[in-house]
Amino acid sequence: MEALLRELHQGPDGIAEYRDTEISGAELTIGSGTDQRIQLLGTAVAPEHAVIRKSGSKLDLSCRGGKRVRVNGEERSSAHLEIGDVIELAGHQLTIAEPPGGFDIAIELRPNENIDASEFESAFRTDLGQTWLSKRPAAWLLVAIVLIVGVVLPITVIVMHRAERELPAWVPGDEFWNSGPLSPAHQQAAGVRCDTCHKEPFVRVQDDTCMSCHKTIHDHVSPEHLALTQLGPTQRCATCHREHNEPASFLVNSSDAMCVDCHAKSNEKFAQLHVEPVSGFSAKHHPEFKAWLLKPNVPPPQTSPASGGGQGGGEFEWKTEIAALDKAVEQSNVKFSHNQHLDPDRVLRRGDSQPLNCADCHRLEPDGEHFEPITMENRCAECHELTFDPGAPDRQLPHGKPREVVLTLQDYFTRKFSDPNAGRPTRERRRLPGREEEEQTCTGAPFDCAMRSAHAEIENQFTRRGCVGCHMVVDTKSDSDFDRFQVYPIRFARDYFPAGRFDHRSHQIQGKLTGDAACLSCHKAKESQDSKDLMLPAMGKCEECHGDRPAVERVAVQCVSCHSYHPQLTVAVEAPES
Amino acid sequence: MIHRNLLLFRGARYLWWSLVLLIGSGVLYATQGNVQPPNGGTWQGYVLGSIGALLILWLTFLGVRKRSYKTTMGSVQGWTSAHVYLGTALLIIATLHAGFQVGWNLHTLAYALMIVVIFSGFFGLYSYLNNPVLISKNREGGSRAELFAELFELDKESRSVSQKCAPEVGIAVASSIERTTLGGGVYAQLFSGDESLYVRGTGAPVRNIDQQGVIDFVAERLPRAQKGIEAANLQHLIVLLCRRQAVLRRIRRDIRLRGWLKMWLYFHIPVTFALLFALTAHIVSTFVYW
């Protein structure tokens, strides 16, 4: 397309000047850009505003997207151009004229003389606002993303879950609202279902929900006890047990504040419940330890054969007695000296002849706190045999069954005096004070001799040599050998501090002390001559190493280091008979 | 100077406000921890979160305050000064509120959006402190319109002088003017991209970065000029082209500096709106799953 452009100007002297330019090209572009065939300046002119094309013999004008021009006074975005048409754009006037020979189109341009050269800037995109960047659409886009991902999707999932509708596995679900990791066990139980615990929207997790799995947990105070106090309802589980925290393993609020909040003012708040106030772990703030002891209720000696003998006649009742440590007396009924057993000059271990260690008798249970119950069979018998006749070292008396002891001895001597194959059947042994052994001759009937010997040996065992070594034996002076001696049963407390937890295992090494030295640093066994000694350390001993707040050379302990908020089922005071 | 006033407004009054707020927040944060690890769920966390949320609302309100010219609620300058200091304080307060805990969740999304807003704000502050000085130095006191007017005049003069030279010079200069690019897209504006071309004799247009191509093309013609008048024209043309080159450089630099001065707002504003919604969702979701 060949075009002739005639630019008309008002000269300085008022005479019209014109300048002709020949343009050739496929199309005639109009705009403010420098690369436009017809460059028109002005803020209303886009860098690329319109274009004139020749189609056949006609001329078509079309504007770029959204732009407009005035054609013969009419706003148009496209038009067929005829000779004489006038196009107006930002004060510029283009008139289509009859083209001279050789030209397809002739345009007379009257530029807007009022346009300042400075508006030349509009020929370029010089501001970020003219680019694709824009604040409003970006804001809407971002808001939409936030709303979809952060609100719509989670709420849809919540609604679906509440309607028990299955969701495809790939749906991200409402975990996008998860404020932090769950502890692994809870994570496993809840999976991606927040409503496992969060049953109702805008309602905090209820205790019932916790209890639906934790069925065996007990409340800190029983409802009956709580009713006696001026305390309100117990705290929510979640008061102490915080989830969605980091680290994920953090699940228990172990701060003392929660405990001390009530217990510091137990005098006022606990009303009829007598609990000593506690506000920390020091002599000033914590009551001294009290031991839970077993106290035997000794029944009066009975001689009735129906009693079966051996259990002290009537039933022995054991009651729990709580006593201050300095007044506490162990009443296990055993005769035992720790001092003696730990003295290498007097007692050596059977087998390797080494001095006894604490652990030879006291074996820690897997819980690290308690010790295996000590019984005759599992501990003492290793050294202490119940032989009664040096001539028959393989025969032992049964332990713990006085009636059978009597029967055994009677049986033994009956056989001894009546067995024709036994050597020297008419002799009976009798041990006398000052003399190791003396043999006497029995001249009566073998059965009488046997009974006499048995009677003597029974008396010997229960009063001088056997049972009485460890047991308290009461002589009822009964005529019957079966009823005469009553042996007090032995019981050891399993846990002197059932309200407290003490990890023996972690205390087996205390600073530089290990082994027996560690045990003996708290339990003064080497000084104990009598089984009445309790040998339990007072709180001051704990305070040598522990305090309720971090300090130099002190290991900080909290209430829950020793005490359990949730009551344990008490195995504590009872122990199997020994 | 505005930037001095912005940060030192009334003896940096809002710096002290912010410091007091930060110390208070630090104390609140430090009192957590013996009950459970610091996080948004303790009472201290709730207080810090409430302060943070109120700050975000107030900081957003600068956009409203800027546009209300009749208000008597302090000067825009004072508001902007407070906006900068309290916005910076928000960064720390929100971090303390979160207890340094992050995850792939809505809560961290809100935090991340806030970080984008605040750091784009820092960039904006930096630009406002630096670029105006650079811009006015670059323009040497004139306006951008004046630079363009000068360019326009130089274009016209160059065209008319080049017409008097050999045809290939005329074509080269006219094409270089027509094919001069300024600004353009985001990248071109921010990094002074130059896609200018000119026609060297015949054939396709070639690169004309910084107009050096066309200047060299014309300069090469100078020794071969046969008539005195031709050499004079060429010399005049070279002077014009070099002046044009200098003006174009200034305009490009102006566009670049102005671009960076405004660029941060394209993050700051849209992300602020996203943040407002994320913040609301964060608060509501926290209490849905209380």
Tab-separated table of N, CA and C in Angstrom, chain A residues 336-444:
chain	number	residue	atom	x	y	z
A	336	PHE	N	16.378	-59.394	112.616
A	336	PHE	CA	17.377	-59.286	111.574
A	336	PHE	C	18.282	-58.103	111.870
A	337	SER	N	19.569	-58.297	111.651
A	337	SER	CA	20.519	-57.202	111.815
A	337	SER	C	21.219	-56.970	110.486
A	338	HIS	N	20.988	-55.811	109.927
A	338	HIS	CA	21.698	-55.456	108.691
A	338	HIS	C	23.180	-55.345	108.963
A	339	ASN	N	23.496	-54.781	110.120
A	339	ASN	CA	24.894	-54.576	110.498
A	339	ASN	C	25.663	-55.889	110.455
A	340	GLN	N	25.026	-56.888	111.019
A	340	GLN	CA	25.672	-58.198	111.092
A	340	GLN	C	25.854	-58.794	109.695
A	341	HIS	N	24.844	-58.681	108.891
A	341	HIS	CA	24.921	-59.299	107.570
A	341	HIS	C	25.902	-58.600	106.654
A	342	LEU	N	26.137	-57.306	106.911
A	342	LEU	CA	27.052	-56.568	106.044
A	342	LEU	C	28.481	-56.584	106.583
A	343	ASP	N	28.686	-57.247	107.740
A	343	ASP	CA	30.018	-57.300	108.344
A	343	ASP	C	30.789	-58.479	107.745
A	344	PRO	N	31.827	-58.198	106.979
A	344	PRO	CA	32.547	-59.307	106.318
A	344	PRO	C	33.239	-60.245	107.296
A	345	ASP	N	33.430	-59.795	108.525
A	345	ASP	CA	34.041	-60.688	109.512
A	345	ASP	C	33.047	-61.734	109.996
A	346	ARG	N	31.771	-61.463	109.763
A	346	ARG	CA	30.764	-62.362	110.296
A	346	ARG	C	29.973	-63.090	109.219
A	347	VAL	N	29.744	-62.422	108.132
A	347	VAL	CA	28.936	-63.055	107.086
A	347	VAL	C	29.641	-62.925	105.743
A	348	LEU	N	29.783	-64.029	105.101
A	348	LEU	CA	30.302	-64.022	103.738
A	348	LEU	C	29.312	-64.748	102.855
A	349	ARG	N	29.370	-64.379	101.603
A	349	ARG	CA	28.423	-64.949	100.660
A	349	ARG	C	28.762	-66.411	100.415
A	350	ARG	N	27.747	-67.202	100.312
A	350	ARG	CA	27.959	-68.605	100.005
A	350	ARG	C	28.408	-68.707	98.542
A	351	GLY	N	29.328	-69.553	98.295
A	351	GLY	CA	29.794	-69.702	96.922
A	351	GLY	C	31.147	-69.064	96.732
A	352	ASP	N	31.203	-67.708	96.753
A	352	ASP	CA	32.494	-67.071	96.481
A	352	ASP	C	33.117	-66.442	97.721
A	353	SER	N	32.469	-66.607	98.878
A	353	SER	CA	33.003	-66.112	100.141
A	353	SER	C	33.366	-64.629	100.106
A	354	GLN	N	32.577	-63.877	99.390
A	354	GLN	CA	32.772	-62.427	99.368
A	354	GLN	C	31.768	-61.796	100.325
A	355	PRO	N	32.059	-60.580	100.786
A	355	PRO	CA	31.082	-59.906	101.647
A	355	PRO	C	29.768	-59.724	100.901
A	356	LEU	N	28.683	-59.670	101.650
A	356	LEU	CA	27.370	-59.508	101.022
A	356	LEU	C	27.210	-58.113	100.445
A	357	ASN	N	26.542	-58.056	99.323
A	357	ASN	CA	26.149	-56.771	98.749
A	357	ASN	C	24.672	-56.557	99.035
A	358	CYS	N	24.271	-55.284	98.928
A	358	CYS	CA	22.847	-54.979	99.115
A	358	CYS	C	22.013	-55.807	98.137
A	359	ALA	N	22.521	-55.852	96.893
A	359	ALA	CA	21.728	-56.472	95.829
A	359	ALA	C	21.650	-57.986	95.961
A	360	ASP	N	22.432	-58.568	96.876
A	360	ASP	CA	22.301	-60.010	97.079
A	360	ASP	C	20.912	-60.343	97.600
A	361	CYS	N	20.356	-59.436	98.391
A	361	CYS	CA	19.012	-59.674	98.909
A	361	CYS	C	17.977	-58.767	98.266
A	362	HIS	N	18.372	-57.513	97.992
A	362	HIS	CA	17.405	-56.529	97.495
A	362	HIS	C	17.539	-56.401	95.985
A	363	ARG	N	16.619	-56.989	95.288
A	363	ARG	CA	16.676	-56.951	93.813
A	363	ARG	C	15.592	-56.021	93.300
A	364	LEU	N	16.031	-55.093	92.490
A	364	LEU	CA	15.116	-54.085	91.964
A	364	LEU	C	14.133	-54.719	90.982
A	365	GLU	N	12.901	-54.301	91.102
A	365	GLU	CA	11.903	-54.780	90.147
A	365	GLU	C	11.999	-53.978	88.848
A	366	PRO	N	11.357	-54.482	87.820
A	366	PRO	CA	11.459	-53.762	86.532
A	366	PRO	C	10.972	-52.311	86.592
A	367	ASP	N	10.099	-51.996	87.543
A	367	ASP	CA	9.605	-50.616	87.595
A	367	ASP	C	10.673	-49.637	88.081
A	368	GLY	N	11.804	-50.187	88.572
A	368	GLY	CA	12.893	-49.298	88.985
A	368	GLY	C	12.670	-48.660	90.332
A	369	GLU	N	11.495	-48.859	90.891
A	369	GLU	CA	11.189	-48.221	92.166
A	369	GLU	C	11.150	-49.240	93.310
A	370	HIS	N	10.408	-50.318	93.093
A	370	HIS	CA	10.207	-51.298	94.168
A	370	HIS	C	11.208	-52.431	94.070
A	371	PHE	N	11.254	-53.192	95.174
A	371	PHE	CA	12.158	-54.349	95.207
A	371	PHE	C	11.348	-55.638	95.290
A	372	GLU	N	11.937	-56.657	94.763
A	372	GLU	CA	11.267	-57.951	94.845
A	372	GLU	C	11.046	-58.294	96.311
A	373	PRO	N	9.878	-58.821	96.643
A	373	PRO	CA	9.631	-59.186	98.043
A	373	PRO	C	10.674	-60.206	98.512
A	374	ILE	N	11.129	-60.035	99.731
A	374	ILE	CA	12.122	-60.970	100.278
A	374	ILE	C	11.389	-62.082	101.020
A	375	THR	N	11.683	-63.288	100.639
A	375	THR	CA	11.075	-64.422	101.343
A	375	THR	C	12.200	-65.351	101.787
A	376	MET	N	11.823	-66.178	102.706
A	376	MET	CA	12.770	-67.199	103.194
A	376	MET	C	13.313	-68.000	102.018
A	377	GLU	N	12.364	-68.421	101.176
A	377	GLU	CA	12.754	-69.338	100.110
A	377	GLU	C	13.676	-68.678	99.099
A	378	ASN	N	13.344	-67.417	98.727
A	378	ASN	CA	14.116	-66.851	97.628
A	378	ASN	C	15.376	-66.126	98.065
A	379	ARG	N	15.540	-65.892	99.370
A	379	ARG	CA	16.747	-65.175	99.789
A	379	ARG	C	17.480	-65.902	100.926
A	380	CYS	N	16.821	-66.004	102.102
A	380	CYS	CA	17.499	-66.477	103.311
A	380	CYS	C	17.983	-67.911	103.167
A	381	ALA	N	17.144	-68.708	102.441
A	381	ALA	CA	17.416	-70.146	102.405
A	381	ALA	C	18.750	-70.473	101.751
A	382	GLU	N	19.249	-69.530	101.006
A	382	GLU	CA	20.521	-69.791	100.339
A	382	GLU	C	21.623	-70.078	101.366
A	383	CYS	N	21.523	-69.403	102.484
A	383	CYS	CA	22.512	-69.638	103.539
A	383	CYS	C	21.897	-70.356	104.737
A	384	HIS	N	20.667	-69.988	105.015
A	384	HIS	CA	20.055	-70.514	106.243
A	384	HIS	C	19.238	-71.741	105.930
A	385	GLU	N	19.826	-72.916	106.230
A	385	GLU	CA	19.097	-74.156	106.000
A	385	GLU	C	18.288	-74.504	107.232
A	386	LEU	N	17.253	-75.291	107.029
A	386	LEU	CA	16.420	-75.666	108.163
A	386	LEU	C	16.699	-77.118	108.564
A	387	THR	N	18.002	-77.462	108.574
A	387	THR	CA	18.348	-78.813	109.032
A	387	THR	C	18.167	-78.883	110.540
A	388	PHE	N	17.940	-80.066	111.043
A	388	PHE	CA	17.718	-80.197	112.492
A	388	PHE	C	18.520	-81.347	113.077
A	389	ASP	N	19.075	-82.178	112.217
A	389	ASP	CA	19.843	-83.318	112.741
A	389	ASP	C	21.160	-83.386	111.986
A	390	PRO	N	22.260	-83.101	112.679
A	390	PRO	CA	23.547	-83.148	111.959
A	390	PRO	C	23.792	-84.522	111.354
A	391	GLY	N	23.127	-85.506	111.939
A	391	GLY	CA	23.297	-86.845	111.394
A	391	GLY	C	22.514	-87.041	110.105
A	392	ALA	N	21.605	-86.144	109.840
A	392	ALA	CA	20.811	-86.256	108.604
A	392	ALA	C	20.786	-84.886	107.938
A	393	PRO	N	21.915	-84.479	107.363
A	393	PRO	CA	21.997	-83.106	106.808
A	393	PRO	C	21.087	-82.892	105.600
A	394	ASP	N	20.545	-83.982	105.058
A	394	ASP	CA	19.669	-83.809	103.897
A	394	ASP	C	18.230	-83.524	104.304
A	395	ARG	N	17.946	-83.693	105.594
A	395	ARG	CA	16.565	-83.451	106.016
A	395	ARG	C	16.395	-82.012	106.486
A	396	GLN	N	15.357	-81.346	105.978
A	396	GLN	CA	15.094	-79.969	106.407
A	396	GLN	C	13.641	-79.850	106.831
A	397	LEU	N	13.434	-78.926	107.722
A	397	LEU	CA	12.072	-78.685	108.173
A	397	LEU	C	11.343	-77.841	107.134
A	398	PRO	N	10.041	-78.064	106.997
A	398	PRO	CA	9.280	-77.186	106.096
A	398	PRO	C	9.173	-75.789	106.697
A	399	HIS	N	9.224	-74.791	105.830
A	399	HIS	CA	9.191	-73.412	106.339
A	399	HIS	C	7.788	-72.829	106.254
A	400	GLY	N	7.441	-72.110	107.302
A	400	GLY	CA	6.182	-71.388	107.271
A	400	GLY	C	4.980	-72.198	107.683
A	401	LYS	N	5.219	-73.486	108.050
A	401	LYS	CA	4.083	-74.326	108.431
A	401	LYS	C	4.417	-75.031	109.736
A	402	PRO	N	4.198	-74.340	110.860
A	402	PRO	CA	4.597	-74.893	112.161
A	402	PRO	C	3.985	-76.260	112.422
A	403	ARG	N	2.757	-76.471	111.986
A	403	ARG	CA	2.109	-77.757	112.239
A	403	ARG	C	2.871	-78.861	111.521
A	404	GLU	N	3.313	-78.542	110.329
A	404	GLU	CA	4.058	-79.556	109.580
A	404	GLU	C	5.446	-79.768	110.139
A	405	VAL	N	5.980	-78.740	110.780
A	405	VAL	CA	7.273	-78.895	111.448
A	405	VAL	C	7.146	-79.955	112.544
A	406	VAL	N	6.041	-79.818	113.298
A	406	VAL	CA	5.813	-80.774	114.389
A	406	VAL	C	5.660	-82.176	113.813
A	407	LEU	N	4.835	-82.269	112.785
A	407	LEU	CA	4.596	-83.582	112.169
A	407	LEU	C	5.889	-84.159	111.606
A	408	THR	N	6.676	-83.332	110.944
A	408	THR	CA	7.924	-83.800	110.338
A	408	THR	C	8.855	-84.371	111.396
A	409	LEU	N	8.958	-83.642	112.496
A	409	LEU	CA	9.874	-84.100	113.546
A	409	LEU	C	9.368	-85.394	114.161
A	410	GLN	N	8.043	-85.448	114.374
A	410	GLN	CA	7.484	-86.682	114.942
A	410	GLN	C	7.704	-87.856	113.990
A	411	ASP	N	7.459	-87.599	112.726
A	411	ASP	CA	7.655	-88.661	111.729
A	411	ASP	C	9.111	-89.094	111.695
A	412	TYR	N	9.994	-88.115	111.713
A	412	TYR	CA	11.417	-88.393	111.599
A	412	TYR	C	11.889	-89.281	112.755
A	413	PHE	N	11.492	-88.896	113.963
A	413	PHE	CA	11.985	-89.661	115.113
A	413	PHE	C	11.294	-91.010	115.223
A	414	THR	N	10.036	-91.071	114.820
A	414	THR	CA	9.354	-92.368	114.837
A	414	THR	C	10.100	-93.342	113.954
A	415	ARG	N	10.438	-92.868	112.791
A	415	ARG	CA	11.162	-93.733	111.868
A	415	ARG	C	12.530	-94.090	112.430
A	416	LYS	N	13.166	-93.061	113.016
A	416	LYS	CA	14.528	-93.275	113.500
A	416	LYS	C	14.562	-94.331	114.605
A	417	PHE	N	13.508	-94.314	115.464
A	417	PHE	CA	13.521	-95.262	116.572
A	417	PHE	C	12.952	-96.615	116.196
A	418	SER	N	12.233	-96.674	115.091
A	418	SER	CA	11.605	-97.952	114.779
A	418	SER	C	12.230	-98.655	113.584
A	419	ASP	N	13.054	-97.981	112.868
A	419	ASP	CA	13.635	-98.608	111.676
A	419	ASP	C	14.686	-99.627	112.104
A	420	PRO	N	14.453	-100.876	111.811
A	420	PRO	CA	15.411	-101.902	112.264
A	420	PRO	C	16.750	-101.775	111.560
A	421	ASN	N	16.765	-101.114	110.408
A	421	ASN	CA	18.025	-101.031	109.697
A	421	ASN	C	18.877	-99.849	110.136
A	422	ALA	N	18.272	-98.971	110.880
A	422	ALA	CA	19.035	-97.811	111.297
A	422	ALA	C	20.015	-98.182	112.394
A	423	GLY	N	21.135	-97.553	112.373
A	423	GLY	CA	22.136	-97.856	113.400
A	423	GLY	C	21.770	-97.215	114.717
A	424	ARG	N	22.139	-97.789	115.805
A	424	ARG	CA	21.938	-97.294	117.159
A	424	ARG	C	20.546	-96.687	117.350
A	425	PRO	N	19.541	-97.536	117.176
A	425	PRO	CA	18.184	-96.985	117.224
A	425	PRO	C	17.770	-96.525	118.592
A	426	THR	N	18.411	-97.018	119.602
A	426	THR	CA	17.930	-96.686	120.943
A	426	THR	C	18.563	-95.411	121.472
A	427	ARG	N	19.384	-94.835	120.657
A	427	ARG	CA	20.002	-93.600	121.161
A	427	ARG	C	19.195	-92.382	120.715
A	428	GLU	N	19.133	-91.478	121.581
A	428	GLU	CA	18.547	-90.192	121.148
A	428	GLU	C	19.558	-89.094	121.428
A	429	ARG	N	19.503	-88.160	120.546
A	429	ARG	CA	20.431	-87.049	120.702
A	429	ARG	C	19.751	-85.962	121.500
A	430	ARG	N	20.521	-85.339	122.288
A	430	ARG	CA	19.990	-84.157	122.961
A	430	ARG	C	21.095	-83.119	123.060
A	431	ARG	N	20.715	-81.988	122.645
A	431	ARG	CA	21.689	-80.895	122.698
A	431	ARG	C	21.477	-80.183	124.014
A	432	LEU	N	22.559	-80.008	124.739
A	432	LEU	CA	22.443	-79.316	126.020
A	432	LEU	C	23.300	-78.063	125.988
A	433	PRO	N	22.896	-77.090	126.759
A	433	PRO	CA	23.709	-75.862	126.785
A	433	PRO	C	25.124	-76.187	127.194
A	434	GLY	N	26.074	-75.585	126.518
A	434	GLY	CA	27.470	-75.791	126.875
A	434	GLY	C	28.076	-76.996	126.228
A	435	ARG	N	27.231	-77.839	125.719
A	435	ARG	CA	27.798	-79.040	125.105
A	435	ARG	C	27.247	-79.200	123.706
A	436	GLU	N	28.136	-79.506	122.802
A	436	GLU	CA	27.725	-79.591	121.409
A	436	GLU	C	26.707	-80.691	121.226
A	437	GLU	N	27.043	-81.801	121.688
A	437	GLU	CA	26.141	-82.919	121.462
A	437	GLU	C	26.279	-83.937	122.596
A	438	GLU	N	25.177	-84.407	122.967
A	438	GLU	CA	25.266	-85.499	123.932
A	438	GLU	C	24.231	-86.534	123.559
A	439	GLU	N	24.635	-87.668	123.578
A	439	GLU	CA	23.693	-88.714	123.215
A	439	GLU	C	23.212	-89.426	124.459
A	440	GLN	N	21.918	-89.596	124.493
A	440	GLN	CA	21.337	-90.317	125.633
A	440	GLN	C	20.690	-91.586	125.132
A	441	THR	N	20.609	-92.423	125.983
A	441	THR	CA	20.016	-93.697	125.590
A	441	THR	C	18.585	-93.737	126.072
A	442	CYS	N	17.723	-94.138	125.155
A	442	CYS	CA	16.319	-94.285	125.548
A	442	CYS	C	16.045	-95.771	125.726
A	443	THR	N	15.432	-96.043	126.787
A	443	THR	CA	15.237	-97.461	127.063
A	443	THR	C	13.781	-97.864	126.906
A	444	GLY	N	12.878	-96.961	126.624
A	444	GLY	CA	11.459	-97.287	126.542
A	444	GLY	C	11.098	-97.892	125.196
